């Protein structure tokens, strides 16, 4: 379905915390020759000269995670010795996923002493950021309603007029991200999971070993901010995964010198709230027509969100092993994870609004991430990932470029590639709106002081909205479309779903003024998604797309037209027109053929009142243009596939400019 490449960081968050820190021990992912040997190693066991300090008893796809003491030998030597132990077929260092942040378009400041300036209303959403009203769907503009010249895409709301849920239930979408946060415009999740374990980092300042995954025992069930500051005595390490995906973490905020230990120790911790997972989920499934907030791509009537927390809300980092565990868990794998209840049934879509550029191979059978994606695909699950926000060619961006994943770029409201979006010049990609999209929001600053951010909130942390941008926002819109296509035709497999969405999209190669677009120059194999056409394609319905009529001598000089008339006769020259059309895929894909018809009967063209105009060799018409010397008053065309044809779409001869020599 797609290409290969590497390992991870996100499209909307801060700088890599661990860049300034050193691991006290190395985390290693191993694939066992025999998973039953997992219990043969205990904590503080020596394996071929490597002191294994911790062994996770969870396994995923035949893999597990161990921690090894790296004070005596470096990580490369640890990996080499473990490989030589004979226990493992695959040994690799567990990588930290760094989470990038592009500049937010909403102006939410990190200086809580200053109130943010009022932002403009986002293109496509009828939302007053002060009132947070949600008018009827019929009165709302949607983010993919764009000018016809830009991409011709139809409103997702309009697509719902032809939508039929043949799945018989809501589509389940796993958001593997920073977790969930309660919000007035979101349905509380029924299922969730957290794959984060406490790991040690060495902090040079004060020689303090900081645990990046901790919890505060201070109870704050209403998320009112009581746990914004947590004393060291109330901090506990997260030693197990769980089914609590709440988007909160804590980090040391105040230190005191401990004379016995001879170093500074934390006496106070402060809360961190990312909010990225909330915004991603809200883009797909914010509640529609509830008098609050915004209308999302699909809405809660058709989408069930399964939040899976793999990102620490303070460091905005994740471990690649935790991401892989989350994929297996969401896919209803056979693995049993310590502390985590098994998911009730596999999800339909996995959304990964994260990634980074790393020189590593992502190929099934070689890389454990690719193995996880392959496992999900084989169970019929479509995996969607953002392509990154560096504004560069993204061939080394992972996981979006891994085989089996749909890579998503971001376009603006005019269909152009955004200046921040990564792109692929040779690989097939899709894109959709990725800027000025209003979503539910939360972050640490809002959580601590919602009243100071009243322009985004109504004094409550659960009533905040803001404009967002990034391929991490575009990806969930595509995930929503994937869910619709799967509900429309549950028989489609992941490859077929991608083909339906890709082939029914618009390549947007020429702008309104006839110049080559930035999208086509940088990403000629990209398609801007079209919700309605994708649903038509999912049904295998064939529809005629655009039609046009051009007078054959309309744009030649009058003298030249007169010469032609003198040579061939006025009736023949002035009755010659070029007819052009396309199917809804904007291509001759999927074995689509065409039938041309003519009639002298006024009114709608039908099979009974129209005559089939065959090709000269009586073969099926595969080209999407022809020249006719007008013999009938009206002409029309059908698109056909596998013996099924669309209705006849008429040509509008009144729109054709005629040369003055023919008047």
XYZ file of C-alpha atoms in Angstrom:
663
model
C 0.000 0.000 0.000
C 2.815 2.385 0.815
C 6.563 2.623 1.336
C 9.118 1.927 4.055
C 11.294 3.853 6.521
C 11.919 4.523 10.326
C 11.035 5.559 14.042
C 9.082 8.324 15.718
C 8.162 11.938 17.101
C 4.965 14.024 16.848
C 3.557 16.907 14.866
C 2.550 19.289 17.572
C 4.447 19.497 20.863
C 7.592 20.670 22.718
C 11.241 19.852 22.504
C 12.712 16.478 23.366
C 13.240 16.448 27.118
C 15.620 13.542 27.082
C 17.997 15.384 24.757
C 19.542 17.015 27.838
C 19.316 13.899 29.994
C 21.147 10.612 30.160
C 19.544 7.277 30.809
C 20.620 5.606 34.018
C 20.031 2.280 32.291
C 19.384 1.110 28.764
C 15.979 -0.131 27.644
C 16.187 -2.988 25.178
C 13.468 -4.667 23.089
C 14.087 -8.357 22.501
C 12.284 -10.969 20.432
C 12.486 -14.362 22.052
C 13.257 -17.554 20.154
C 10.736 -19.099 22.541
C 8.423 -16.682 24.372
C 8.021 -19.319 27.081
C 11.579 -18.507 28.123
C 10.406 -15.057 29.268
C 10.214 -16.352 32.830
C 13.764 -17.682 32.714
C 15.166 -14.213 33.400
C 14.434 -12.300 36.583
C 15.327 -8.816 37.751
C 19.074 -8.452 38.456
C 19.935 -11.573 36.439
C 23.220 -11.622 34.498
C 22.802 -12.697 30.854
C 26.051 -13.245 28.945
C 27.787 -10.572 30.994
C 24.861 -8.122 30.923
C 23.165 -7.212 34.200
C 19.439 -7.212 33.438
C 17.992 -4.882 36.063
C 14.341 -5.213 35.084
C 12.250 -7.590 32.976
C 8.742 -6.691 31.856
C 6.486 -9.714 31.992
C 4.257 -8.381 29.219
C 4.984 -9.643 25.734
C 3.767 -8.285 22.435
C 4.078 -10.139 19.154
C 6.841 -12.279 20.642
C 8.735 -9.233 21.927
C 9.333 -7.966 25.447
C 11.282 -5.132 27.094
C 14.202 -5.443 29.481
C 16.352 -2.827 31.198
C 20.090 -3.336 31.463
C 22.775 -1.661 33.581
C 24.841 0.521 31.245
C 27.313 1.872 33.805
C 29.951 -0.723 32.969
C 29.309 -1.291 29.241
C 27.682 0.818 26.556
C 24.366 0.103 24.868
C 25.954 -1.248 21.683
C 27.901 -3.833 23.679
C 24.776 -4.731 25.647
C 22.901 -5.422 22.403
C 25.788 -7.463 21.011
C 26.071 -9.642 24.116
C 22.322 -10.219 24.303
C 22.317 -11.258 20.637
C 25.108 -13.725 21.386
C 23.226 -15.195 24.354
C 21.178 -17.454 22.098
C 17.900 -16.426 23.741
C 16.785 -13.838 21.201
C 16.247 -13.623 17.446
C 16.071 -9.821 17.482
C 17.623 -7.265 19.853
C 17.261 -3.509 19.447
C 17.434 -0.438 21.646
C 14.076 0.919 22.751
C 13.910 4.421 21.269
C 12.394 7.564 22.698
C 9.825 9.151 20.407
C 10.314 12.911 20.463
C 7.287 15.066 19.922
C 7.653 18.100 17.700
C 5.521 21.184 18.100
C 4.550 23.511 15.310
C 3.508 27.034 16.251
C -0.156 27.025 17.288
C -2.406 29.249 15.245
C -4.579 30.143 18.222
C -2.068 32.245 20.121
C -2.474 30.433 23.443
C 0.420 31.889 25.379
C 2.674 30.083 27.787
C 2.889 33.259 29.868
C -0.034 32.977 32.256
C 0.371 36.626 33.244
C -0.781 37.742 29.810
C -4.162 37.184 28.267
C -4.024 35.946 24.687
C -5.199 38.138 21.869
C -8.493 37.135 20.316
C -8.012 34.797 17.430
C -9.871 34.948 14.157
C -12.707 32.523 13.556
C -11.308 29.488 11.805
C -12.113 28.985 8.175
C -14.811 26.385 7.895
C -16.297 26.445 11.386
C -19.223 28.646 12.383
C -17.924 28.960 15.898
C -17.783 32.067 18.040
C -14.800 31.452 20.278
C -16.453 33.535 22.986
C -19.868 31.868 22.891
C -18.964 28.327 21.847
C -22.262 27.873 20.037
C -22.958 24.938 17.790
C -25.703 25.875 15.298
C -27.540 23.334 13.212
C -25.399 21.386 10.804
C -27.177 22.945 7.835
C -25.879 26.368 8.896
C -22.311 25.336 9.599
C -19.400 25.599 7.236
C -17.129 22.607 7.344
C -13.365 22.556 7.050
C -13.278 20.712 3.734
C -15.772 22.943 1.929
C -13.273 24.667 -0.293
C -13.411 26.650 -3.493
C -14.197 24.471 -6.481
C -10.976 25.416 -8.269
C -8.916 24.235 -5.306
C -10.002 20.644 -5.000
C -13.657 20.271 -5.829
C -14.217 18.433 -2.591
C -17.702 18.136 -1.238
C -18.690 18.856 2.313
C -18.469 15.907 4.647
C -21.967 16.877 5.737
C -23.120 16.527 2.134
C -21.429 13.115 1.994
C -23.662 11.985 4.836
C -26.666 12.281 2.512
C -25.454 9.146 0.713
C -23.904 7.424 3.734
C -25.246 4.029 4.777
C -23.843 2.327 7.849
C -23.599 -1.242 6.620
C -21.371 -2.093 9.578
C -24.375 -1.911 11.879
C -22.459 -0.204 14.696
C -20.144 2.696 15.392
C -16.656 2.485 13.922
C -14.007 2.154 16.639
C -11.027 4.490 16.281
C -7.981 4.131 18.536
C -6.223 7.442 19.181
C -2.720 6.419 20.261
C -1.529 9.697 21.708
C -1.350 11.640 24.978
C -4.590 10.194 26.339
C -8.039 11.644 26.915
C -9.279 14.620 28.897
C -12.960 15.148 29.843
C -14.703 17.710 27.637
C -18.263 18.971 27.223
C -18.239 18.258 23.479
C -16.864 14.711 23.748
C -18.413 11.404 24.744
C -16.529 9.831 27.657
C -14.597 6.770 26.473
C -15.938 3.337 27.358
C -12.541 1.686 26.860
C -9.053 3.099 27.262
C -5.508 2.044 28.086
C -2.176 3.482 29.217
C 1.195 2.078 28.222
C 3.688 4.192 30.164
C 6.217 2.883 32.662
C 8.443 4.842 35.042
C 11.983 5.194 33.722
C 14.925 6.994 35.250
C 16.693 9.993 33.774
C 19.848 11.558 35.146
C 19.495 15.306 35.613
C 22.896 17.055 35.809
C 21.457 19.913 37.877
C 21.494 18.563 41.426
C 22.420 15.035 40.281
C 18.771 14.037 40.636
C 17.400 10.901 39.014
C 14.007 12.014 37.612
C 11.258 9.469 37.036
C 9.374 10.517 33.912
C 6.254 8.450 34.594
C 4.793 9.154 38.020
C 1.367 9.723 39.475
C -0.021 11.934 42.245
C -2.138 10.355 44.944
C -4.004 13.633 45.522
C -7.536 12.918 44.391
C -9.079 15.339 41.894
C -11.939 13.463 40.181
C -13.419 16.661 38.715
C -10.088 17.876 37.284
C -10.494 21.129 39.181
C -6.770 21.747 39.586
C -6.356 20.399 43.130
C -3.525 18.225 41.862
C -1.719 21.053 40.041
C 0.962 20.893 42.709
C 1.810 17.578 44.337
C 4.164 17.122 47.281
C 6.969 14.588 46.906
C 5.344 12.442 49.594
C 2.257 12.082 47.368
C 4.189 11.056 44.259
C 4.216 7.385 43.276
C 5.976 5.709 40.380
C 3.894 4.190 37.614
C 5.127 0.624 37.708
C 2.330 -0.935 35.708
C 0.351 -0.207 32.608
C -3.334 0.361 33.250
C -6.707 1.170 31.733
C -6.496 4.806 32.834
C -5.575 7.012 29.857
C -6.133 10.385 31.573
C -3.883 13.045 30.071
C -1.870 14.034 33.157
C 1.735 13.639 34.282
C 3.910 15.306 36.935
C 7.469 16.622 36.972
C 9.732 18.028 39.722
C 9.209 21.763 40.194
C 10.943 22.533 43.499
C 14.169 21.113 44.956
C 15.872 21.195 48.335
C 19.338 20.060 49.283
C 19.472 16.723 51.126
C 22.628 16.689 53.263
C 22.422 12.931 53.852
C 22.244 12.181 50.140
C 24.563 15.049 49.290
C 22.362 16.294 46.464
C 19.219 18.220 45.648
C 15.989 16.256 45.840
C 12.511 17.251 44.649
C 10.057 18.285 47.344
C 7.315 19.394 44.994
C 5.958 18.316 41.620
C 3.728 20.174 39.151
C 1.117 18.739 36.852
C 1.432 18.603 33.068
C -1.498 18.296 30.665
C -0.731 17.850 26.961
C -4.182 18.061 25.339
C -2.922 16.733 22.040
C -4.938 13.539 22.263
C -8.100 15.522 23.078
C -7.684 17.775 20.034
C -6.999 14.824 17.742
C -10.033 12.902 19.024
C -12.245 16.002 18.903
C -11.376 16.577 15.258
C -13.010 13.245 14.443
C -15.751 12.822 16.996
C -16.830 16.023 18.758
C -20.582 15.823 19.354
C -22.662 17.407 16.595
C -25.850 19.439 17.138
C -25.590 19.614 20.909
C -25.607 23.411 21.192
C -21.946 23.400 22.229
C -18.567 23.778 20.641
C -17.862 22.532 17.156
C -18.957 19.939 14.645
C -16.304 17.345 13.949
C -15.479 15.397 10.803
C -17.845 12.519 11.582
C -19.337 13.030 15.042
C -20.046 10.797 18.005
C -23.096 9.165 16.409
C -20.847 7.088 14.166
C -17.448 7.067 15.901
C -16.360 5.533 19.193
C -13.007 6.845 20.368
C -10.624 4.456 22.160
C -7.887 6.647 23.732
C -4.544 4.945 24.343
C -1.952 6.938 26.272
C 1.673 6.360 25.258
C 2.900 9.947 25.573
C 4.134 11.363 28.867
C 2.331 14.697 29.304
C 5.395 16.435 30.794
C 8.202 15.334 28.492
C 5.879 14.842 25.511
C 7.931 11.739 24.790
C 6.950 8.141 24.275
C 8.852 4.879 24.014
C 8.638 2.995 20.743
C 7.907 -0.187 22.710
C 4.873 1.466 24.313
C 3.580 2.514 20.897
C 3.955 -1.032 19.615
C 2.212 -2.454 22.683
C -0.659 -0.037 22.055
C -1.036 -1.235 18.444
C -1.188 -4.884 19.509
C -3.634 -4.081 22.330
C -5.938 -2.061 20.032
C -5.780 -4.920 17.501
C -7.019 -7.390 20.123
C -3.765 -9.299 20.051
C -3.234 -12.518 21.952
C -0.756 -10.825 24.291
C -1.617 -10.165 27.920
C -0.309 -6.910 29.352
C 0.319 -6.498 33.061
C -2.315 -4.226 34.588
C -4.328 -3.742 31.371
C -7.696 -5.335 30.692
C -7.929 -6.774 27.208
C -9.874 -4.668 24.712
C -13.415 -5.969 24.102
C -12.946 -6.123 20.318
C -10.413 -4.876 17.810
C -10.698 -1.310 16.588
C -11.399 -0.447 12.948
C -8.903 2.400 12.605
C -5.693 3.343 14.424
C -4.681 7.017 14.314
C -1.012 7.900 14.895
C -0.628 11.675 14.988
C 3.043 11.294 15.837
C 6.352 10.563 14.188
C 9.951 11.589 13.576
C 12.696 11.416 11.003
C 15.078 8.633 12.013
C 17.438 6.587 9.803
C 15.931 3.218 10.677
C 14.241 0.593 8.566
C 10.526 0.027 8.946
C 9.898 -3.170 7.079
C 7.735 -6.140 7.972
C 9.772 -9.108 9.160
C 12.692 -6.883 10.110
C 11.303 -4.157 12.313
C 8.987 -4.692 15.251
C 6.920 -1.574 14.451
C 6.312 -2.853 10.934
C 5.373 -6.235 12.366
C 2.758 -4.564 14.580
C 1.298 -2.628 11.635
C 1.231 -5.788 9.525
C -0.585 -7.592 12.340
C -3.187 -4.813 12.499
C -3.636 -4.783 8.704
C -4.140 -8.543 8.616
C -6.994 -8.103 11.084
C -8.588 -5.541 8.731
C -7.487 -2.494 10.727
C -6.458 0.615 8.785
C -3.536 2.561 10.272
C -3.304 6.286 9.533
C -0.330 8.493 10.443
C 0.648 12.141 10.139
C 3.559 12.969 7.846
C 5.229 15.606 10.032
C 5.534 19.367 10.320
C 9.059 20.165 9.204
C 8.102 21.453 5.754
C 10.507 19.039 4.059
C 10.513 15.852 2.004
C 9.394 13.204 4.449
C 10.864 10.017 2.987
C 12.592 9.261 6.300
C 9.595 10.109 8.461
C 8.240 7.256 10.563
C 5.761 5.735 11.118
C 3.871 7.447 8.266
C 6.148 5.959 5.603
C 5.985 2.408 6.971
C 4.378 -0.128 4.675
C 0.720 -0.584 5.537
C 0.154 2.947 6.859
C -1.739 5.748 5.110
C 0.535 8.857 5.187
C -1.295 12.175 5.608
C -0.054 15.637 4.625
C -1.845 18.942 5.281
C -3.297 21.367 2.756
C -4.704 24.838 3.362
C -8.182 26.107 2.568
C -7.141 26.726 -1.059
C -5.886 23.189 -1.588
C -2.211 24.191 -1.514
C 0.338 22.286 0.548
C 0.832 24.155 3.831
C 4.267 25.620 4.446
C 4.775 23.371 7.488
C 3.619 20.051 6.023
C 6.094 17.364 5.078
C 5.466 15.713 1.717
C 6.487 12.707 -0.369
C 7.478 13.228 -3.981
C 7.214 9.605 -5.147
C 4.996 7.777 -2.663
C 1.198 7.914 -2.774
C -0.143 10.176 -0.039
C -3.399 11.904 0.840
C -4.021 15.275 2.437
C -6.815 17.346 3.899
C -7.263 20.577 5.816
C -4.555 20.925 8.446
C -4.710 24.522 9.589
C -7.266 26.873 11.134
C -9.186 23.852 12.385
C -11.071 24.485 15.627
C -10.961 21.628 18.112
C -11.590 20.991 21.803
C -8.427 21.958 23.658
C -6.638 21.786 26.998
C -3.056 22.311 28.148
C -1.161 22.784 31.393
C -1.670 26.544 31.504
C -5.401 26.348 30.866
C -5.758 23.510 33.351
C -4.081 25.523 36.102
C -5.913 28.782 35.378
C -8.940 28.385 33.053
C -10.367 31.805 33.961
C -7.275 33.531 32.585
C -8.015 31.868 29.262
C -11.666 32.869 29.096
C -11.352 33.624 25.395
C -10.996 29.859 24.896
C -12.931 28.592 27.912
C -16.004 29.474 29.914
C -14.208 29.197 33.236
C -14.126 25.410 33.040
C -11.360 23.154 31.807
C -13.959 21.062 30.008
C -15.267 23.876 27.798
C -12.181 25.061 25.894
C -11.704 25.383 22.121
C -8.895 26.707 19.949
C -7.596 26.735 16.400
C -4.973 24.108 15.678
C -2.704 23.285 12.795
C -0.434 20.430 11.814
C -0.495 17.157 9.963
C -1.473 15.714 13.339
C -4.845 17.457 12.861
C -5.156 16.412 9.204
C -4.531 12.739 10.027
C -7.634 12.251 12.213
C -9.841 13.812 9.530
C -8.577 11.120 7.166
C -9.083 8.524 9.921
C -12.686 9.696 10.112
C -13.083 9.258 6.362
C -11.533 5.783 6.607
C -14.134 4.922 9.251
C -16.955 6.150 6.988
C -15.682 4.127 4.037
C -15.403 1.019 6.185
C -18.954 1.510 7.465
C -20.166 2.095 3.905
C -18.585 -1.144 2.688
C -17.295 -3.424 5.473
C -15.985 -5.953 2.939
C -13.094 -3.689 1.904
C -9.639 -4.554 3.249
C -7.077 -1.875 4.284
C -5.436 -1.756 0.834
C -8.805 -1.400 -0.877
C -9.882 1.341 1.524
C -6.733 3.297 0.772
C -7.275 2.851 -2.985
C -10.878 4.050 -2.707
C -9.844 7.199 -0.812
C -6.794 7.859 -2.971
C -8.409 7.266 -6.356
C -11.476 9.350 -5.479
C -9.353 12.293 -4.335
C -8.216 15.300 -6.347
C -4.605 15.702 -7.436
C -5.064 19.501 -7.729
C -2.255 20.070 -10.225
C -3.415 23.463 -11.491
C -4.500 26.526 -9.529
C -7.311 28.983 -10.261
C -5.045 31.052 -12.496
C -3.640 28.078 -14.368
C -0.278 27.805 -12.603
C 1.171 24.582 -11.227
C 0.289 24.271 -7.560
C 2.789 23.849 -4.741
C 0.985 20.634 -3.861
C 1.597 19.129 -7.306
C 5.189 20.411 -7.587
C 6.252 18.860 -4.299
C 3.872 15.916 -4.062
C 2.617 14.927 -7.534
C 1.300 11.641 -6.142
C -0.807 13.298 -3.441
C -4.598 13.358 -3.498
C -6.767 15.766 -1.530
C -9.507 13.630 -0.017
C -13.099 13.998 -1.142
C -15.613 12.590 1.351
C -18.583 12.178 -0.947
C -16.688 10.692 -3.863
C -14.965 8.260 -1.507
C -18.323 6.976 -0.298
C -19.539 6.618 -3.867
C -16.367 4.737 -4.723
C -16.732 2.532 -1.657
C -20.069 1.348 -2.992
C -18.448 0.551 -6.304
C -20.926 3.042 -7.728
C -19.660 4.714 -10.859
C -20.494 8.365 -11.345
C -19.571 10.904 -13.975
C -17.554 13.739 -12.525
C -16.897 16.995 -14.335
C -17.930 17.527 -17.964
C -16.892 20.334 -20.282
C -17.580 21.490 -23.849
C -15.122 23.475 -25.995
C -15.887 24.802 -29.491
C -13.111 23.416 -31.681
C -12.175 26.771 -33.219
C -13.192 28.965 -30.296
C -9.697 30.203 -29.547
C -8.216 30.522 -33.035
C -8.117 33.777 -34.996
C -11.098 34.742 -37.136
C -8.927 34.604 -40.267
C -7.835 31.062 -39.479
C -11.435 30.042 -38.745
C -12.550 31.498 -42.073
C -9.790 29.538 -43.876
C -11.044 26.354 -42.171
C -14.635 27.183 -43.159
C -13.543 27.767 -46.745
C -11.814 24.392 -46.839
C -14.293 22.168 -44.938
C -17.556 24.111 -44.952
C -19.213 26.176 -42.233
C -21.590 23.455 -41.084
C -18.778 21.034 -40.333
C -16.304 23.510 -38.793
C -18.802 25.427 -36.703
C -20.520 22.265 -35.482
C -17.283 20.670 -34.182
C -16.895 20.500 -30.405
C -14.485 18.814 -28.046
C -16.284 16.968 -25.248
C -14.326 16.132 -22.069
C -15.361 14.285 -18.924
C -14.057 12.168 -16.080
C -15.363 9.605 -13.648
C -15.476 10.419 -9.941
C -11.930 9.111 -9.536
C -10.617 11.856 -11.836
C -8.837 9.115 -13.767
C -9.488 6.023 -15.847
C -8.826 3.799 -12.851
C -10.685 0.700 -11.759
C -11.436 -0.418 -15.361
C -13.914 2.401 -15.909
C -15.270 2.803 -19.447
C -17.571 5.426 -20.939
C -20.596 5.523 -23.226
C -21.463 8.605 -25.282
C -25.082 9.381 -26.162
C -26.954 11.870 -28.328
C -30.623 12.887 -28.522
C -32.910 15.465 -30.100
C -35.485 15.086 -27.344
C -35.787 17.952 -24.906
C -35.495 17.270 -21.174
C -33.413 14.763 -19.210
C -31.466 12.218 -21.262
C -32.388 8.580 -20.646
C -31.576 5.216 -22.192
C -34.924 5.186 -23.978
C -34.750 8.654 -25.589
C -31.013 8.669 -26.417
C -28.820 6.940 -29.014
C -25.487 5.286 -28.157
C -22.639 6.752 -30.211
C -20.120 3.934 -30.617
C -16.405 4.261 -31.305
C -15.186 3.643 -34.835
C -13.815 0.196 -33.956
C -16.852 -0.732 -31.809
C -14.585 -1.106 -28.766
C -15.349 0.168 -25.274
C -14.585 3.853 -24.909
C -11.721 4.293 -22.407
C -10.581 7.814 -23.262
C -12.251 10.705 -21.434
C -12.532 13.072 -24.410
C -13.696 13.079 -28.022
C -14.441 15.480 -30.864
C -17.916 15.439 -32.374
C -19.475 17.211 -35.306
C -22.774 18.008 -33.721
C -25.594 15.876 -35.131
C -27.830 15.885 -32.072
C -29.261 18.725 -30.080
C -27.984 17.219 -26.830
C -25.098 14.971 -25.840
C -24.346 13.095 -22.641
C -21.971 10.498 -21.198
C -22.150 7.501 -18.867
C -19.384 6.010 -16.724
C -19.448 2.199 -16.541
C -17.664 -0.459 -14.507
C -18.169 -4.213 -14.378
C -21.364 -3.959 -16.392
C -22.905 -1.276 -14.176
C -23.315 2.251 -15.533
C -24.186 5.626 -14.084
C -27.006 7.822 -15.296
C -26.355 9.910 -18.413
C -24.635 13.181 -17.511
C -25.472 15.874 -20.126
C -22.990 18.305 -21.653
C -23.714 22.031 -21.410
C -23.157 23.437 -24.909
C -24.386 26.814 -23.726
C -21.143 27.249 -21.775
C -18.990 26.880 -24.898
C -17.603 30.080 -26.388
C -18.044 30.154 -30.203
C -15.684 31.761 -32.720
C -17.129 34.970 -34.217
C -16.669 33.514 -37.722
C -19.402 31.017 -36.893
C -21.962 33.572 -35.752
